[in-house]
Coordinates of C-alpha atoms and ligand atoms in Angstrom, one line a residue:
X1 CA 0.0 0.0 0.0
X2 CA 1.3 3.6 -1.1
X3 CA 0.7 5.1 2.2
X4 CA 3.1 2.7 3.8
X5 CA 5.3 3.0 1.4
X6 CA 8.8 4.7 3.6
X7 CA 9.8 5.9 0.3
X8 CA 6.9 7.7 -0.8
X9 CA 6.5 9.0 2.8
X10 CA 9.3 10.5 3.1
X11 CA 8.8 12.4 -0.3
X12 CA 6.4 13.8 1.3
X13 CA 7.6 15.0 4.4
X14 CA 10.5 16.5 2.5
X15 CA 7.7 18.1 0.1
X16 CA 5.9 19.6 2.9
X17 CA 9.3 20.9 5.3
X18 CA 10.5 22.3 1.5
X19 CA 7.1 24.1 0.9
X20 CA 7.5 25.7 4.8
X21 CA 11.1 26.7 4.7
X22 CA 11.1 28.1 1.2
X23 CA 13.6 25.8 0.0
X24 CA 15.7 26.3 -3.4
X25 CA 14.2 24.7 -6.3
X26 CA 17.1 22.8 -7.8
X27 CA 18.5 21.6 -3.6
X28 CA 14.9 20.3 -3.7
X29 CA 15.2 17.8 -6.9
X30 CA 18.6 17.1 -5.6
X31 CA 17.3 16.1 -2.4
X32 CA 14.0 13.9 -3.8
X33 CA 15.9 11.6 -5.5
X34 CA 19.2 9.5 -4.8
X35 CA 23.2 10.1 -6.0
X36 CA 23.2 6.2 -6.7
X37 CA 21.1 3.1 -6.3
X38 CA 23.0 0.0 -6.0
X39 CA 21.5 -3.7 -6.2
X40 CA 23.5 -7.0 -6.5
X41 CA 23.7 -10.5 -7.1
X42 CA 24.9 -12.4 -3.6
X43 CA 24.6 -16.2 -4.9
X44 CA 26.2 -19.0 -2.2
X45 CA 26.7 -22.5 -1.7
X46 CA 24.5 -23.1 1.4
X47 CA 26.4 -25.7 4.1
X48 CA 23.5 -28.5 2.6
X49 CA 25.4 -28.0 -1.0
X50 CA 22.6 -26.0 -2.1
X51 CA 23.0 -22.6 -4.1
X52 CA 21.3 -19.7 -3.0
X53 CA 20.9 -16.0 -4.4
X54 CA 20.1 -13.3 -2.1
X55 CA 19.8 -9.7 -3.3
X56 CA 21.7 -6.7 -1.8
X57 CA 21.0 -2.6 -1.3
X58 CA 23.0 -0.1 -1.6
X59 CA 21.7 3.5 -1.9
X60 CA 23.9 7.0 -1.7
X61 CA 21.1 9.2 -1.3
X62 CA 23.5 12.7 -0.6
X63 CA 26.9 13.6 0.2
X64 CA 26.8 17.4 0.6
X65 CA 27.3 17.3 4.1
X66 CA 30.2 14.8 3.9
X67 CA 30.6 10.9 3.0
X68 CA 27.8 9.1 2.6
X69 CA 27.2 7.6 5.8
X70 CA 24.1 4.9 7.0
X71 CA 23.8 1.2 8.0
X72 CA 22.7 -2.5 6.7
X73 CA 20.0 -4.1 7.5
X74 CA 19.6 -7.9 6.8
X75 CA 15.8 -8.7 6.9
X76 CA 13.3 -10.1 4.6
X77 CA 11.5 -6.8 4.2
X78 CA 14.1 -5.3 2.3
X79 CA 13.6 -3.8 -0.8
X80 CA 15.1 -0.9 -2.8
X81 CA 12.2 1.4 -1.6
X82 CA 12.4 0.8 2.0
X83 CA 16.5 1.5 1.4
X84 CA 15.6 4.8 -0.4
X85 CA 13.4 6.1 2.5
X86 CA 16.4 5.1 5.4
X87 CA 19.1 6.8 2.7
X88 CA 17.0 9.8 2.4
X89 CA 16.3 9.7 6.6
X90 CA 20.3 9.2 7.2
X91 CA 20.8 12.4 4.9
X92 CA 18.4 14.7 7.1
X93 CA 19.3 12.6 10.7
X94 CA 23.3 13.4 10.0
X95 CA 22.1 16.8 9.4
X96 CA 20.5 17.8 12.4
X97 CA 22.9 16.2 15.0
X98 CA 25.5 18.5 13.1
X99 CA 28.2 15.7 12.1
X100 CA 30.2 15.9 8.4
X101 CA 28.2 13.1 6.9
X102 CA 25.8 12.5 4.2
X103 CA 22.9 9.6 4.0
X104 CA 23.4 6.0 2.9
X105 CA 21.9 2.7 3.3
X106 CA 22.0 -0.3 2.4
X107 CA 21.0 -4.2 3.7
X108 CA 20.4 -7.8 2.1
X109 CA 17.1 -9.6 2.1
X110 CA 17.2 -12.7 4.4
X111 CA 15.9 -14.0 7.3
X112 CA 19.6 -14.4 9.3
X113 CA 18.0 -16.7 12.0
X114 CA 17.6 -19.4 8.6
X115 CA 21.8 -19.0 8.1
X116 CA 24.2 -20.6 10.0
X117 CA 27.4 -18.0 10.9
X118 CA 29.3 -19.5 8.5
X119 CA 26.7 -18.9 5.5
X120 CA 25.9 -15.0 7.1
X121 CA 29.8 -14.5 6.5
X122 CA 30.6 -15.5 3.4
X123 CA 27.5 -13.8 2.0
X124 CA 29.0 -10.6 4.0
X125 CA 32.2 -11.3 2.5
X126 CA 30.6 -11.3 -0.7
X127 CA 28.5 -8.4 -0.7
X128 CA 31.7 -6.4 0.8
X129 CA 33.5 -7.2 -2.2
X130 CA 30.7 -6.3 -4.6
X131 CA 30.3 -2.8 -2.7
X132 CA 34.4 -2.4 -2.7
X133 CA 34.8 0.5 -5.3
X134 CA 32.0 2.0 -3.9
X135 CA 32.6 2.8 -0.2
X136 CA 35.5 3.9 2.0
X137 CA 36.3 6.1 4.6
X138 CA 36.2 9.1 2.6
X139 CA 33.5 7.7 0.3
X140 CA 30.6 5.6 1.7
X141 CA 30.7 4.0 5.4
X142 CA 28.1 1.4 6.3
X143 CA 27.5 0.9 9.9
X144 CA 25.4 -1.9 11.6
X145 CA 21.5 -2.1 11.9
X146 CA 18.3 -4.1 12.1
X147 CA 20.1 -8.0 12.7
X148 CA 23.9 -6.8 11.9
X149 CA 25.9 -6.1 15.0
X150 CA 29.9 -5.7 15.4
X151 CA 30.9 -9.0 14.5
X152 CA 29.6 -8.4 10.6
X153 CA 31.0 -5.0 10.6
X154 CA 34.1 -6.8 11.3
X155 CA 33.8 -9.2 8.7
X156 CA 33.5 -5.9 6.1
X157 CA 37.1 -4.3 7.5
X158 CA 38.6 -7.9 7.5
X159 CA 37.6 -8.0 3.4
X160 CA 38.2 -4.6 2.8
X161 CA 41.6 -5.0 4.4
X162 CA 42.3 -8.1 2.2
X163 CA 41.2 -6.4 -1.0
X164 CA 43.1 -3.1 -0.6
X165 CA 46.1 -5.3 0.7
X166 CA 46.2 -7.3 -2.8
X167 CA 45.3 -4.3 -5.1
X168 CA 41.8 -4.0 -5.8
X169 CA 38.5 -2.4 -5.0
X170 CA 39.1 1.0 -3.4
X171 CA 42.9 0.7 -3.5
X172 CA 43.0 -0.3 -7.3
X173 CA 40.9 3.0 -8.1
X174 CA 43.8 5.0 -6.1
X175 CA 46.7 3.3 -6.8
X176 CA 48.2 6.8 -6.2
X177 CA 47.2 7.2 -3.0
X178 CA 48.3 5.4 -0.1
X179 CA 45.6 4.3 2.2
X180 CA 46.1 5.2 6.1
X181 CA 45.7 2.5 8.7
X182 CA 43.1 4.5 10.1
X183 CA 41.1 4.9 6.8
X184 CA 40.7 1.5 6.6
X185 CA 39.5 1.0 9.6
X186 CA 37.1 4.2 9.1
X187 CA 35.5 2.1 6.2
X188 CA 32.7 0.8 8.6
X189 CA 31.5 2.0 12.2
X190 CA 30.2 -0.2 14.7
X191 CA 33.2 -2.5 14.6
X192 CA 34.4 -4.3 17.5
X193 CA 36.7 -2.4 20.0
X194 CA 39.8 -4.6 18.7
X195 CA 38.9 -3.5 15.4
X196 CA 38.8 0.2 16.0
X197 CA 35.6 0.3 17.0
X198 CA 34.6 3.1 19.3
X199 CA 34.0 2.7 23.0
X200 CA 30.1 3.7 24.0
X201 CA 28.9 2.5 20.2
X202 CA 26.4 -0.1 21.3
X203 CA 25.0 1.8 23.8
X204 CA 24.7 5.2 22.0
X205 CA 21.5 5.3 20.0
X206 CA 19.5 3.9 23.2
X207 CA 21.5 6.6 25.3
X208 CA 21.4 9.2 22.9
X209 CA 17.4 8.6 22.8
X210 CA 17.2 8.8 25.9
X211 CA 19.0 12.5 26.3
X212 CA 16.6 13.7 23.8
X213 CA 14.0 12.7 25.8
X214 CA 15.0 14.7 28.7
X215 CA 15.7 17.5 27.4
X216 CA 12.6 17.8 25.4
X217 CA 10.8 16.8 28.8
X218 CA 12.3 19.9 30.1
X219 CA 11.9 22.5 26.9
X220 CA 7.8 20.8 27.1
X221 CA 7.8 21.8 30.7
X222 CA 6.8 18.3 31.6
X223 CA 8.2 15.9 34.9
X224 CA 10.1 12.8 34.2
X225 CA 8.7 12.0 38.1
X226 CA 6.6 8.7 38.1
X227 CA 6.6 8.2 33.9
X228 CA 5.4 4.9 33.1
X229 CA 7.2 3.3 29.5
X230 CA 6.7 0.2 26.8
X231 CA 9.2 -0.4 24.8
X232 CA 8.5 -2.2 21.3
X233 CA 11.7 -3.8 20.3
X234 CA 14.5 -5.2 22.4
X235 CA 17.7 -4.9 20.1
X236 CA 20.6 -2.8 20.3
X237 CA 18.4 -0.1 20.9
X238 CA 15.5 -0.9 22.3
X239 CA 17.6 -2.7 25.5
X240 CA 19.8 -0.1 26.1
X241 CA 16.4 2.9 26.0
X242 CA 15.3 0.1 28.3
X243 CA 18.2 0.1 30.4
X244 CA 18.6 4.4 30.7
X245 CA 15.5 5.0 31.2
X246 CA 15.1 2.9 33.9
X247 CA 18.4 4.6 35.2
X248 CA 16.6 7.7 35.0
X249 CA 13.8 6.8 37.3
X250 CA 11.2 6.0 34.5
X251 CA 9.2 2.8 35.1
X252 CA 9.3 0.6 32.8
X253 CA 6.1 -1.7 32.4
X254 CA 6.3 -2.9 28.6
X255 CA 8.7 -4.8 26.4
X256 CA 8.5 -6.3 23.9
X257 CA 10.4 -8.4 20.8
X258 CA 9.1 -10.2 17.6
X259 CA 8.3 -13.1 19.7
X260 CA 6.3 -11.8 22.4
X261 CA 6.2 -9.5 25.1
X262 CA 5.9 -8.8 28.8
X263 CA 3.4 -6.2 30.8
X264 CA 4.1 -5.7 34.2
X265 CA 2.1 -3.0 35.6
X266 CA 4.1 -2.1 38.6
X267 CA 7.0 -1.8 36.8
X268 CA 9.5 -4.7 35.8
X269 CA 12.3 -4.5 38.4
X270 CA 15.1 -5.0 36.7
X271 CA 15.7 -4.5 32.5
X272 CA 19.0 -5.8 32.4
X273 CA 17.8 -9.5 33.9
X274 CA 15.7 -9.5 31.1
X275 CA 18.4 -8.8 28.5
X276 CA 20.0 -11.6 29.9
X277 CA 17.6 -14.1 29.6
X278 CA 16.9 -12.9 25.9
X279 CA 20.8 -13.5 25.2
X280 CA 20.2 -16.9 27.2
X281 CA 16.8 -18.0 25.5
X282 CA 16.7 -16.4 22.9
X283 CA 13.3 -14.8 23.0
X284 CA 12.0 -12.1 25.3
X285 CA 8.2 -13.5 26.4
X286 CA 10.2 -16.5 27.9
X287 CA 11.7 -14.2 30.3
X288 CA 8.7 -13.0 32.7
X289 CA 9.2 -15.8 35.4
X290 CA 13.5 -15.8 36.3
X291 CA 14.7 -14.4 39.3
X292 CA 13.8 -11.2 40.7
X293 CA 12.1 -10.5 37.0
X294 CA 8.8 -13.0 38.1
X295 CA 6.2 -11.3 40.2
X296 CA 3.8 -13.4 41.0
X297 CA 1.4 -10.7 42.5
X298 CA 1.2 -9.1 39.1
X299 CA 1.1 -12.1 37.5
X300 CA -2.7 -12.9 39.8
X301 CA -3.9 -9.4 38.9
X302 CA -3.3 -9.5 35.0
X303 CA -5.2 -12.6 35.0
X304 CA -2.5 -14.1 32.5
X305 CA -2.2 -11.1 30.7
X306 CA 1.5 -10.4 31.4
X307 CA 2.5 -12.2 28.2
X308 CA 1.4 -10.3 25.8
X309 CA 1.4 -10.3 22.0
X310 CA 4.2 -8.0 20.3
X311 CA 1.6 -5.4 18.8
X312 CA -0.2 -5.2 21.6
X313 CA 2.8 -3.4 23.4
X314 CA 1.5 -0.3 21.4
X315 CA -2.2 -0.3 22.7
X316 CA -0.8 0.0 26.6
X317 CA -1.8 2.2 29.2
X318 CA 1.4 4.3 29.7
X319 CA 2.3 7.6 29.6
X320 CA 5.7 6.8 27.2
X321 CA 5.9 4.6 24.0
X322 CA 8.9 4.4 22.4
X323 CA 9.2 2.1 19.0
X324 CA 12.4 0.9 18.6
X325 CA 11.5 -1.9 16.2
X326 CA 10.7 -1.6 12.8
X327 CA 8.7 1.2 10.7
X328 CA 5.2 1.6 10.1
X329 CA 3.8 -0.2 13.3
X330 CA 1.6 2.9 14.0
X331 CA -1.0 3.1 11.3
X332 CA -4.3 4.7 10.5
X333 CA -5.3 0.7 12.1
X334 CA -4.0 1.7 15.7
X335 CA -3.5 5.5 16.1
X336 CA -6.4 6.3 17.7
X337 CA -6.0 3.4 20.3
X338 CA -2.8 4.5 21.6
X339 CA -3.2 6.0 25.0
X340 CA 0.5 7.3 25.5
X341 CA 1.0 10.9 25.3
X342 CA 4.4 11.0 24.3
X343 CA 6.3 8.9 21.5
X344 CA 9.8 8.5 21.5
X345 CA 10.6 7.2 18.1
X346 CA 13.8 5.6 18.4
X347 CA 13.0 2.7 15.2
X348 CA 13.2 4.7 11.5
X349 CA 10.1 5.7 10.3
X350 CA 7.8 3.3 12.9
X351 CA 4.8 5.9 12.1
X352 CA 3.0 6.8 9.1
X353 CA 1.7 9.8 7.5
X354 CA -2.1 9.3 8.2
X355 CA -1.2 7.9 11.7
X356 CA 1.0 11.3 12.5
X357 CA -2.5 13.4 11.6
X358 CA -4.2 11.2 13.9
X359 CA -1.9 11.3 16.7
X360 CA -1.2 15.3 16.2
X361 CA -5.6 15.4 16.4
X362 CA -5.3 13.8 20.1
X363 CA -2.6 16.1 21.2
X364 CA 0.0 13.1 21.4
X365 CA 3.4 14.4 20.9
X366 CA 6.1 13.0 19.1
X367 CA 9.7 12.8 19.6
X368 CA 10.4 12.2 15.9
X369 CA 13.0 9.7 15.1
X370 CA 15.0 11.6 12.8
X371 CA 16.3 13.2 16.2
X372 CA 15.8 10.6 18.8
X373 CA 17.5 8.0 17.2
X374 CA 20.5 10.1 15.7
X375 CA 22.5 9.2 18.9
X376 CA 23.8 5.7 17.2
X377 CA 25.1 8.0 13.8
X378 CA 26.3 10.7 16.3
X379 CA 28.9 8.0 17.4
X380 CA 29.5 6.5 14.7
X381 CA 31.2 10.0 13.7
X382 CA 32.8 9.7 16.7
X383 CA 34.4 6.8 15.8
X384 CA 35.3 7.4 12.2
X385 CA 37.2 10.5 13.9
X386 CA 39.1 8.2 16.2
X387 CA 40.1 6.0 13.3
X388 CA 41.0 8.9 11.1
X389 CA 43.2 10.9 14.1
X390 CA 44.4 7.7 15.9
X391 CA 43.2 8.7 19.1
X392 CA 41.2 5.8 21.7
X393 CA 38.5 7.7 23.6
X394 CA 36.9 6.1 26.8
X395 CA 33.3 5.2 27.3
X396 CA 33.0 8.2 29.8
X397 CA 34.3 10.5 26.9
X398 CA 32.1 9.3 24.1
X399 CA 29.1 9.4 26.1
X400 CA 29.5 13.6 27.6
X401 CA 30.0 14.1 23.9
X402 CA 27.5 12.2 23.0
X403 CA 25.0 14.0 25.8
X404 CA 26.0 17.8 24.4
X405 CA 25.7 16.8 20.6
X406 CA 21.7 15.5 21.3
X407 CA 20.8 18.1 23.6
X408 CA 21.9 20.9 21.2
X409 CA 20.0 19.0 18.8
X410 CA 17.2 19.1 20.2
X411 CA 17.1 22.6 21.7
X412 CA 17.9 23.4 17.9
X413 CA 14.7 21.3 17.0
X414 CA 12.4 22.7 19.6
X415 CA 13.5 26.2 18.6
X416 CA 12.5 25.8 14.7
X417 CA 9.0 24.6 15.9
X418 CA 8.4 27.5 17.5
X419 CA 9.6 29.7 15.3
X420 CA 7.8 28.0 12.1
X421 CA 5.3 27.1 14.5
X422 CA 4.9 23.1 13.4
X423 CA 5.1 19.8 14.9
X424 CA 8.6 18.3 16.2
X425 CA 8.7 15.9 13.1
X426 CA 8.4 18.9 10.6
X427 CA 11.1 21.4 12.4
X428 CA 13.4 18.5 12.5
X429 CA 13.2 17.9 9.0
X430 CA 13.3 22.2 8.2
X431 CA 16.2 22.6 10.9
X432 CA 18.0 19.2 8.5
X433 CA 17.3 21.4 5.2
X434 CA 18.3 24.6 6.4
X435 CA 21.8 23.2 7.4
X436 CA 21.9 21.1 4.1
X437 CA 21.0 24.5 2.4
X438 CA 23.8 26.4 4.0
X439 CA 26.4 24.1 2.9
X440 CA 25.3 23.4 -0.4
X441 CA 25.4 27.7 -0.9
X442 CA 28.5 27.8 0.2
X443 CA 29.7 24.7 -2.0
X444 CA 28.1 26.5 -4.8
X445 CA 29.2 30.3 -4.1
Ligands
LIG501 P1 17.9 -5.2 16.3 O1 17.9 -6.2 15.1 O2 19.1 -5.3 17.2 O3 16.6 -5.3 17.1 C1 15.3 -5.2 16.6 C2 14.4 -5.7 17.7 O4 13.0 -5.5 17.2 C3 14.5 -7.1 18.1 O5 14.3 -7.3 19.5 C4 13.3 -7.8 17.3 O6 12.9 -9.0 17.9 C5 12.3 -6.7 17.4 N1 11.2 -6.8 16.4 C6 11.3 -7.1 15.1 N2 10.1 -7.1 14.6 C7 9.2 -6.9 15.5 C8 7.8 -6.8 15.6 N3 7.1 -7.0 14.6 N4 7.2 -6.5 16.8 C9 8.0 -6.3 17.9 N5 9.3 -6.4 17.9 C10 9.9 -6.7 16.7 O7 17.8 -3.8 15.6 P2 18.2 -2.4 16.2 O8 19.6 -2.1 15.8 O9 17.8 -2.4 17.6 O10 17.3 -1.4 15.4 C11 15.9 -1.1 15.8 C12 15.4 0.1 15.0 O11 16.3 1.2 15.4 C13 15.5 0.0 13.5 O12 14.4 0.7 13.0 C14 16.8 0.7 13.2 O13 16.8 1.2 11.8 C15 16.8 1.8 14.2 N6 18.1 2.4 14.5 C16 19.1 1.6 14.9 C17 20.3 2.2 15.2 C18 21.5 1.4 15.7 O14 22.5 2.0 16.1 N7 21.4 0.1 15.8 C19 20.5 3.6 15.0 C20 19.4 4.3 14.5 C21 18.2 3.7 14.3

């Protein structure tokens, strides 16, 4: 359906933030359509001795603010449109939190739970070498996302390594050039810390969130004081929201993963006991009765309803909701039964364009994540710059950093919505453009 189409939605919202900021014609047909689209072949030999051809994204959306910068995704959903719209998001997200990057993205379509790690690294080895003349520390750098974690980022430097080592890809295009140490470990971020990975990385787009939160909390005049929270998604972000949050006071009464879920009204004690029973089992709705985390009391009053179904995390009766799964999971179907008054939008593009007008009817307000979840590409830069400069910073480091980059962000944000007098989603993407603007006039002065 077109109106869940990311692609088409985000046209839009950069149509309508355009049409508000007065943007320049010819920046505007720049922006609605991509530098270069990028689709390959990935065929394997399975470990059964079958072959199997999986296709792979790659889109370049813009590089006016720097190299084009965004992560992969392996998931079945993934299609050329889907990597169009999180291109196009990376482009405006890099924009606002002010780092020297443009927007990229790219991902396979798979279901990795069906591969074994063997078969999930030679089809990353593959697709690295197909993407080889195309990215690069000064070019294009991927970064993980949806179901890619350090450990595949690492397999892309590993290849990358090899390939520039014995003359081809990247280094075969500048055989004048010399390639740094440190630029080829800036070809990905994410990487484990052994790799030149950055310290703070995993944690970053659930701690970032989380500082935009606050701060917004304080600019909407609102107390953090007694906040109740569900949490759809419990992945690199949506455990570490989990876990800040919590830190912050917030009680946390919903999670949930594509499994199942858990709703414990009184709050669930103790987020991090969960996270390790997901990494033991495997699945999150298996996790209500271990240790501390079972509550039998609560477990009597919900009347069986603490395992809960994963979209009906959304429906809850809390005062937070924060998405931090996939897009479009708040529709015109479910707008109007969400009871939270504030969403923190920490997955891309989890809401769509006719559920936005509903939810902006009922007064909800919505942390869009163009901002919130810009914490994870805020570090990233962080860690490119490492690479680049050969400097090591510590967690504690990152993480202030980290804290002043999102809450200048969002006091930027906050500031264009009053000035243009529009929602958060719509100054986020005019505060993106104006920046994009300035740069491009200069480029072109
Ligand atoms: P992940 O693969 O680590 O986790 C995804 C989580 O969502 C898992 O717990 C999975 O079980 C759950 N999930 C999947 N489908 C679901 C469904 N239908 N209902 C409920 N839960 C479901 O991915 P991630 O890195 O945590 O990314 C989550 C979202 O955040 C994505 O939209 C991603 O683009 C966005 N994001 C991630 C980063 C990052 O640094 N990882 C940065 C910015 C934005």
């Amino acid at each position: 359906m077109n109106n869940e189409n990311p692609w088409i939605r985000a046209k839009q919202q950069l149509t309508q933030a355009a049409k508000k900021l007065g943007l320049d014609k010819l920046l505007f047909s720049i922006l609605s359509e991509q530098d270069r689209t990028i689709e390959v072949s990935l065929p394997i030999q399975m470990e059964n001795g079958s072959i199997k051809v999986f296709r792979g994204y790659r889109v370049q959306h813009n590089n006016i603010q720097g190299p084009y910068k965004g992560g992969l995704r392996y998931h079945p959903k993934v299609d050329m449109d889907e990597v169009k719209a999180l291109a196009f998001w990376m482009t405006m997200k890099n924009a606002i939190v002010g780092v020297p990057f443009g927007g990229a993205k790219g991902g396979i379509a798979l279901d990795p739970k069906t591969l074994s790690e063997n078969e999930l690294e030679k089809l990353t080895r593959l697709f690295a070498r197909k993407l080889l003349d195309v990215i690069g520390a000064k070019k294009d750098v991927p970064a993980p996302d949806v179901n890619t974690n350090p450990k595949i980022m690492g397999w892309i430097v590993d290849e990358f390594k090899v390939s520039c080592e014995a003359g081809s890809g990247f280094a075969r295009q500048n055989s004048k050039f010399k390639i740094t140490e440190g630029e080829l470990r800036a070809v990905v971020t994410g990487k484990p810390i052994d790799k030149g990975g950055s310290e703070g990385r995993v944690v970053a787009t659930g701690f970032g969130g989380v500082q935009v939160f606050l701060s917004m909390l304080k600019k909407l005049g609102k107390s953090p004081k007694g906040l109740t929270v569900a949490i759809m998604g419990f992945g690199n972000v949506g455990r570490y929201v989990a876990h800040f949050l919590q830190i912050e006071g917030f009680k946390i009464v919903g999670l949930c993963d594509s499994r199942g879920g858990i709703y414990v009204s009184d709050g669930i004690e103790d987020t991090e006991e969960i996270n390790k029973c997901k990494e033991e089992k495997g699945f999150l709705s298996g996790c209500y009765c271990v240790g501390s985390v079972c509550d039998f009391k609560n477990k009597k009053k919900l009347n069986g309803r603490d395992i809960i179904k994963p979209e009906d995390i959304l429906e809850l009766p809390v005062d937070i909701l924060v998405p931090a799964a996939l897009e479009n999971v708040i529709t015109s179907r479910n707008a109007d039964k969400i009871k939270a008054k504030i969403i923190l939008e920490l997955a891309n593009g989890p809401t769509t364009l006719e559920a936005d007008t509903i939810l902006g009817k009922k007064g909800v307000i919505v942390i869009p994540d163009i901002l919130a979840n810009s914490g994870g590409v805020a570090t990233s830069y962080f860690e490119w710059y490492q690479n680049l400069h050969n400097e090591h910073w510590t967690e504690e480091d990152v993480l202030k950093k980290l804290k002043e980059k999102m809450e200048t962000a969002t006091e930027e944000v906050y500031a264009v919505s009053k000035e243009y007098k529009t929602t958060l989603r719509e100054a986020a993407y005019i505060q993106a453009l104006k920046r994009i603007e300035k740069t491009w006039k200069t480029q072109n002065s």
